[in-house]
Amino acid sequence: METILLSDNEEQLSIAAGLIRKGEIVGIPTETVYGLGADASNEEAVKKVFAAKGRPADNPLIVHLADFSQAQEYTVSIPDLAWKLAERFCPGPLTMVLPKNEKIPMITSGGLDTVGIRVPSHPVMHRIIELSGRPIAAPSANTSGYPSPTSAEHVMRDMNGKIAAVVDGGASEFGVESTVISIESEDRVRILRPGCVTREMLLELCGEVIIDHAILHELEAGQKAASPGMKYKHYSPKADIIMVEGSLRDFTEYAGRNMTSGTYCLIFDGDEEDFPYRYLTYGRNSSEQAHWLFQRLRELDDIGAEKVYVRAPSPEGVGLAVYNRLIRAAGFEVIRI
Ligand code: AMP
Ligand code: MG
């Protein structure tokens, strides 16, 4: 199949929406990362998404709506706390897991009786949802296991020939996927995947915000994942990623003892003065690091890095999302100095 590249004008967005209505798959920009959009209520279309990504069938897709009130059409019940959170965070990078009804097929929810609902703020994604008149299932538009795409070019690289079209809407603003939460009571939520809606932001509306154990720890054999995506090796470039936690001086010394010809370092902006080894930088603070991380992991593959020592980010605020993606990219290999 030929994958067409669409721009983000109204006429081209109608083409994208028409393809989705016909059960085709389209790469779409969102404020988090690019998504692989399909009609969430069409089983055949959703099957194509799993096939294009090579995604395990038990890893559920998030369903994207134009307005949170539409969640009533696809769920059994919506707790008051969800409405309160929606008022503050929708549209935006927050996904709420809610009990689904029969309008969302089991294949979309990876066999679960719940569905993750998000209302994206990106005007292109928003318009495509409106024009299609469908709930849009959209996982990150990467090959399963590889770093998520933050540009139309990344999507083309992974999906060319496998999907109908990609809409180019420029680089994704946040750069990491949405925060996924489940609602445990009218006062308590659990973060299943950290993102740019942080624990601190949620605490302004919830009495208790639990960070699921699987966010920073490897699941043990046989342990059930609250968030199925946490089971799999994820976000990994071809290069072997090793996180190194410590001061710049400790990091530099450690890297120096271990550098070989195919080794690179991924350090913070501001670290590079006199840094003696081959490096890329990925930002000065957590928001910048979220924005650049996946782009840099892909660039490291492009330049042929075999092994990468990454200076570990702060796990605070948005940093928790960056730390979570990196620790998975590293297969939990962390050197603490
Ligand atoms: P992606 O589609 O790549 O953004 O990944 C979506 C992730 O959200 C999945 O891997 C799950 O970990 C999580 N997720 C989506 N739907 C649910 C759900 N119904 N219950 C729990 N986690 C979910
Ligand atoms: Mg993904």
PDB file of N, CA, C and O in Angstrom, residues 2-8 12-13 16 19 25-29 34-36 124 128 141 149 151-161 163-169:
ATOM      1  N   GLU A   2       0.429   2.254  -0.759  1.00  0.00           N
ATOM      2  CA  GLU A   2       1.191   3.506  -0.750  1.00  0.00           C
ATOM      3  C   GLU A   2       0.684   4.386   0.391  1.00  0.00           C
ATOM      4  O   GLU A   2      -0.516   4.613   0.530  1.00  0.00           O
ATOM      5  N   THR A   3       1.587   4.872   1.219  1.00  0.00           N
ATOM      6  CA  THR A   3       1.200   5.730   2.333  1.00  0.00           C
ATOM      7  C   THR A   3       1.306   7.180   1.880  1.00  0.00           C
ATOM      8  O   THR A   3       2.390   7.642   1.521  1.00  0.00           O
ATOM      9  N   ILE A   4       0.177   7.905   1.877  1.00  0.00           N
ATOM     10  CA  ILE A   4       0.242   9.297   1.405  1.00  0.00           C
ATOM     11  C   ILE A   4       0.519  10.245   2.574  1.00  0.00           C
ATOM     12  O   ILE A   4       0.084  10.007   3.707  1.00  0.00           O
ATOM     13  N   LEU A   5       1.273  11.294   2.266  1.00  0.00           N
ATOM     14  CA  LEU A   5       1.587  12.299   3.277  1.00  0.00           C
ATOM     15  C   LEU A   5       0.632  13.476   3.085  1.00  0.00           C
ATOM     16  O   LEU A   5       0.593  14.090   2.019  1.00  0.00           O
ATOM     17  N   LEU A   6      -0.167  13.765   4.113  1.00  0.00           N
ATOM     18  CA  LEU A   6      -1.146  14.847   4.035  1.00  0.00           C
ATOM     19  C   LEU A   6      -0.655  16.040   4.853  1.00  0.00           C
ATOM     20  O   LEU A   6       0.075  15.867   5.838  1.00  0.00           O
ATOM     21  N   SER A   7      -1.068  17.246   4.441  1.00  0.00           N
ATOM     22  CA  SER A   7      -0.747  18.414   5.264  1.00  0.00           C
ATOM     23  C   SER A   7      -1.949  18.682   6.172  1.00  0.00           C
ATOM     24  O   SER A   7      -2.914  17.924   6.175  1.00  0.00           O
ATOM     25  N   ASP A   8      -1.870  19.766   6.962  1.00  0.00           N
ATOM     26  CA  ASP A   8      -2.906  19.930   7.985  1.00  0.00           C
ATOM     27  C   ASP A   8      -3.968  20.974   7.595  1.00  0.00           C
ATOM     28  O   ASP A   8      -4.593  21.570   8.462  1.00  0.00           O
ATOM     29  N   GLN A  12      -7.299  18.501   3.423  1.00  0.00           N
ATOM     30  CA  GLN A  12      -6.525  17.278   3.638  1.00  0.00           C
ATOM     31  C   GLN A  12      -7.005  16.558   4.906  1.00  0.00           C
ATOM     32  O   GLN A  12      -6.990  15.329   4.966  1.00  0.00           O
ATOM     33  N   LEU A  13      -7.445  17.334   5.903  1.00  0.00           N
ATOM     34  CA  LEU A  13      -7.968  16.694   7.121  1.00  0.00           C
ATOM     35  C   LEU A  13      -9.273  15.957   6.818  1.00  0.00           C
ATOM     36  O   LEU A  13      -9.550  14.910   7.416  1.00  0.00           O
ATOM     37  N   ALA A  16      -8.222  12.670   5.520  1.00  0.00           N
ATOM     38  CA  ALA A  16      -7.814  11.792   6.634  1.00  0.00           C
ATOM     39  C   ALA A  16      -9.048  11.231   7.342  1.00  0.00           C
ATOM     40  O   ALA A  16      -9.134  10.026   7.619  1.00  0.00           O
ATOM     41  N   LEU A  19     -10.782   8.563   5.292  1.00  0.00           N
ATOM     42  CA  LEU A  19     -10.072   7.278   5.349  1.00  0.00           C
ATOM     43  C   LEU A  19     -10.427   6.531   6.635  1.00  0.00           C
ATOM     44  O   LEU A  19     -10.678   5.322   6.621  1.00  0.00           O
ATOM     45  N   ILE A  25      -6.260   3.278   8.290  1.00  0.00           N
ATOM     46  CA  ILE A  25      -5.432   3.740   9.410  1.00  0.00           C
ATOM     47  C   ILE A  25      -4.657   4.987   8.980  1.00  0.00           C
ATOM     48  O   ILE A  25      -4.067   5.005   7.902  1.00  0.00           O
ATOM     49  N   VAL A  26      -4.639   5.991   9.840  1.00  0.00           N
ATOM     50  CA  VAL A  26      -3.948   7.250   9.518  1.00  0.00           C
ATOM     51  C   VAL A  26      -3.056   7.688  10.692  1.00  0.00           C
ATOM     52  O   VAL A  26      -3.493   7.676  11.847  1.00  0.00           O
ATOM     53  N   GLY A  27      -1.821   8.052  10.390  1.00  0.00           N
ATOM     54  CA  GLY A  27      -0.925   8.636  11.398  1.00  0.00           C
ATOM     55  C   GLY A  27      -1.333  10.084  11.644  1.00  0.00           C
ATOM     56  O   GLY A  27      -1.471  10.849  10.690  1.00  0.00           O
ATOM     57  N   ILE A  28      -1.541  10.448  12.930  1.00  0.00           N
ATOM     58  CA  ILE A  28      -2.103  11.770  13.258  1.00  0.00           C
ATOM     59  C   ILE A  28      -1.264  12.439  14.362  1.00  0.00           C
ATOM     60  O   ILE A  28      -0.933  11.797  15.363  1.00  0.00           O
ATOM     61  N   PRO A  29      -0.974  13.742  14.176  1.00  0.00           N
ATOM     62  CA  PRO A  29      -0.239  14.437  15.242  1.00  0.00           C
ATOM     63  C   PRO A  29      -1.125  14.668  16.460  1.00  0.00           C
ATOM     64  O   PRO A  29      -2.316  14.942  16.319  1.00  0.00           O
ATOM     65  N   TYR A  34       2.813  11.242  18.061  1.00  0.00           N
ATOM     66  CA  TYR A  34       1.921  10.919  16.927  1.00  0.00           C
ATOM     67  C   TYR A  34       1.176   9.618  17.233  1.00  0.00           C
ATOM     68  O   TYR A  34       1.740   8.685  17.811  1.00  0.00           O
ATOM     69  N   GLY A  35      -0.097   9.574  16.825  1.00  0.00           N
ATOM     70  CA  GLY A  35      -0.910   8.389  17.040  1.00  0.00           C
ATOM     71  C   GLY A  35      -1.235   7.698  15.729  1.00  0.00           C
ATOM     72  O   GLY A  35      -1.173   8.307  14.651  1.00  0.00           O
ATOM     73  N   LEU A  36      -1.593   6.412  15.849  1.00  0.00           N
ATOM     74  CA  LEU A  36      -2.014   5.641  14.677  1.00  0.00           C
ATOM     75  C   LEU A  36      -3.522   5.506  14.785  1.00  0.00           C
ATOM     76  O   LEU A  36      -4.030   4.653  15.499  1.00  0.00           O
ATOM     77  N   VAL A 124      -5.276  19.482  15.121  1.00  0.00           N
ATOM     78  CA  VAL A 124      -5.397  18.567  13.978  1.00  0.00           C
ATOM     79  C   VAL A 124      -6.127  17.287  14.400  1.00  0.00           C
ATOM     80  O   VAL A 124      -7.088  16.851  13.763  1.00  0.00           O
ATOM     81  N   ILE A 128      -9.864  16.057  13.167  1.00  0.00           N
ATOM     82  CA  ILE A 128     -10.075  14.761  12.506  1.00  0.00           C
ATOM     83  C   ILE A 128     -11.143  13.957  13.263  1.00  0.00           C
ATOM     84  O   ILE A 128     -11.991  13.309  12.651  1.00  0.00           O
ATOM     85  N   ALA A 141       2.320   5.876  17.184  1.00  0.00           N
ATOM     86  CA  ALA A 141       2.431   5.400  15.798  1.00  0.00           C
ATOM     87  C   ALA A 141       3.801   4.804  15.463  1.00  0.00           C
ATOM     88  O   ALA A 141       4.288   4.918  14.345  1.00  0.00           O
ATOM     89  N   PRO A 149       6.932   8.073  18.089  1.00  0.00           N
ATOM     90  CA  PRO A 149       7.237   9.098  17.089  1.00  0.00           C
ATOM     91  C   PRO A 149       6.765  10.480  17.522  1.00  0.00           C
ATOM     92  O   PRO A 149       5.653  10.638  18.001  1.00  0.00           O
ATOM     93  N   SER A 151       7.316  13.118  15.244  1.00  0.00           N
ATOM     94  CA  SER A 151       7.194  13.899  13.998  1.00  0.00           C
ATOM     95  C   SER A 151       6.601  12.985  12.921  1.00  0.00           C
ATOM     96  O   SER A 151       6.641  11.751  13.044  1.00  0.00           O
ATOM     97  N   ALA A 152       6.075  13.633  11.865  1.00  0.00           N
ATOM     98  CA  ALA A 152       5.502  12.856  10.755  1.00  0.00           C
ATOM     99  C   ALA A 152       6.588  11.996  10.101  1.00  0.00           C
ATOM    100  O   ALA A 152       6.324  10.882   9.640  1.00  0.00           O
ATOM    101  N   GLU A 153       7.812  12.500  10.088  1.00  0.00           N
ATOM    102  CA  GLU A 153       8.917  11.734   9.499  1.00  0.00           C
ATOM    103  C   GLU A 153       9.152  10.423  10.270  1.00  0.00           C
ATOM    104  O   GLU A 153       9.377   9.368   9.668  1.00  0.00           O
ATOM    105  N   HIS A 154       9.105  10.501  11.603  1.00  0.00           N
ATOM    106  CA  HIS A 154       9.259   9.268  12.398  1.00  0.00           C
ATOM    107  C   HIS A 154       8.173   8.256  12.026  1.00  0.00           C
ATOM    108  O   HIS A 154       8.438   7.058  11.910  1.00  0.00           O
ATOM    109  N   VAL A 155       6.931   8.752  11.862  1.00  0.00           N
ATOM    110  CA  VAL A 155       5.821   7.840  11.554  1.00  0.00           C
ATOM    111  C   VAL A 155       6.060   7.208  10.182  1.00  0.00           C
ATOM    112  O   VAL A 155       5.911   5.988  10.008  1.00  0.00           O
ATOM    113  N   MET A 156       6.469   8.032   9.224  1.00  0.00           N
ATOM    114  CA  MET A 156       6.735   7.514   7.876  1.00  0.00           C
ATOM    115  C   MET A 156       7.797   6.426   7.912  1.00  0.00           C
ATOM    116  O   MET A 156       7.672   5.389   7.268  1.00  0.00           O
ATOM    117  N   ARG A 157       8.835   6.664   8.699  1.00  0.00           N
ATOM    118  CA  ARG A 157       9.913   5.680   8.782  1.00  0.00           C
ATOM    119  C   ARG A 157       9.420   4.326   9.279  1.00  0.00           C
ATOM    120  O   ARG A 157       9.828   3.293   8.797  1.00  0.00           O
ATOM    121  N   ASP A 158       8.528   4.373  10.290  1.00  0.00           N
ATOM    122  CA  ASP A 158       8.052   3.114  10.878  1.00  0.00           C
ATOM    123  C   ASP A 158       6.906   2.503  10.072  1.00  0.00           C
ATOM    124  O   ASP A 158       6.751   1.283  10.047  1.00  0.00           O
ATOM    125  N   MET A 159       6.081   3.336   9.443  1.00  0.00           N
ATOM    126  CA  MET A 159       4.790   2.855   8.925  1.00  0.00           C
ATOM    127  C   MET A 159       4.632   2.937   7.408  1.00  0.00           C
ATOM    128  O   MET A 159       3.574   2.544   6.900  1.00  0.00           O
ATOM    129  N   ASN A 160       5.620   3.456   6.701  1.00  0.00           N
ATOM    130  CA  ASN A 160       5.475   3.602   5.250  1.00  0.00           C
ATOM    131  C   ASN A 160       5.130   2.259   4.607  1.00  0.00           C
ATOM    132  O   ASN A 160       5.803   1.257   4.856  1.00  0.00           O
ATOM    133  N   GLY A 161       4.047   2.236   3.816  1.00  0.00           N
ATOM    134  CA  GLY A 161       3.617   1.004   3.160  1.00  0.00           C
ATOM    135  C   GLY A 161       2.652   0.175   3.998  1.00  0.00           C
ATOM    136  O   GLY A 161       2.063  -0.780   3.505  1.00  0.00           O
ATOM    137  N   ILE A 163       0.232   1.747   6.285  1.00  0.00           N
ATOM    138  CA  ILE A 163      -0.989   2.484   6.624  1.00  0.00           C
ATOM    139  C   ILE A 163      -1.381   3.398   5.455  1.00  0.00           C
ATOM    140  O   ILE A 163      -0.561   3.638   4.561  1.00  0.00           O
ATOM    141  N   ALA A 164      -2.621   3.923   5.484  1.00  0.00           N
ATOM    142  CA  ALA A 164      -3.118   4.682   4.333  1.00  0.00           C
ATOM    143  C   ALA A 164      -2.461   6.057   4.207  1.00  0.00           C
ATOM    144  O   ALA A 164      -2.155   6.504   3.102  1.00  0.00           O
ATOM    145  N   ALA A 165      -2.256   6.753   5.347  1.00  0.00           N
ATOM    146  CA  ALA A 165      -1.767   8.129   5.266  1.00  0.00           C
ATOM    147  C   ALA A 165      -1.137   8.574   6.582  1.00  0.00           C
ATOM    148  O   ALA A 165      -1.356   7.952   7.625  1.00  0.00           O
ATOM    149  N   VAL A 166      -0.354   9.650   6.482  1.00  0.00           N
ATOM    150  CA  VAL A 166       0.175  10.330   7.670  1.00  0.00           C
ATOM    151  C   VAL A 166      -0.127  11.817   7.500  1.00  0.00           C
ATOM    152  O   VAL A 166       0.108  12.374   6.427  1.00  0.00           O
ATOM    153  N   VAL A 167      -0.655  12.445   8.545  1.00  0.00           N
ATOM    154  CA  VAL A 167      -0.886  13.894   8.503  1.00  0.00           C
ATOM    155  C   VAL A 167       0.289  14.580   9.194  1.00  0.00           C
ATOM    156  O   VAL A 167       0.616  14.264  10.346  1.00  0.00           O
ATOM    157  N   ASP A 168       0.910  15.519   8.483  1.00  0.00           N
ATOM    158  CA  ASP A 168       2.039  16.237   9.069  1.00  0.00           C
ATOM    159  C   ASP A 168       1.541  17.470   9.814  1.00  0.00           C
ATOM    160  O   ASP A 168       1.040  18.409   9.202  1.00  0.00           O
ATOM    161  N   GLY A 169       1.672  17.460  11.125  1.00  0.00           N
ATOM    162  CA  GLY A 169       1.244  18.607  11.930  1.00  0.00           C
ATOM    163  C   GLY A 169       2.408  19.167  12.732  1.00  0.00           C
ATOM    164  O   GLY A 169       2.202  19.763  13.781  1.00  0.00           O
TER     165      GLY A 169
END
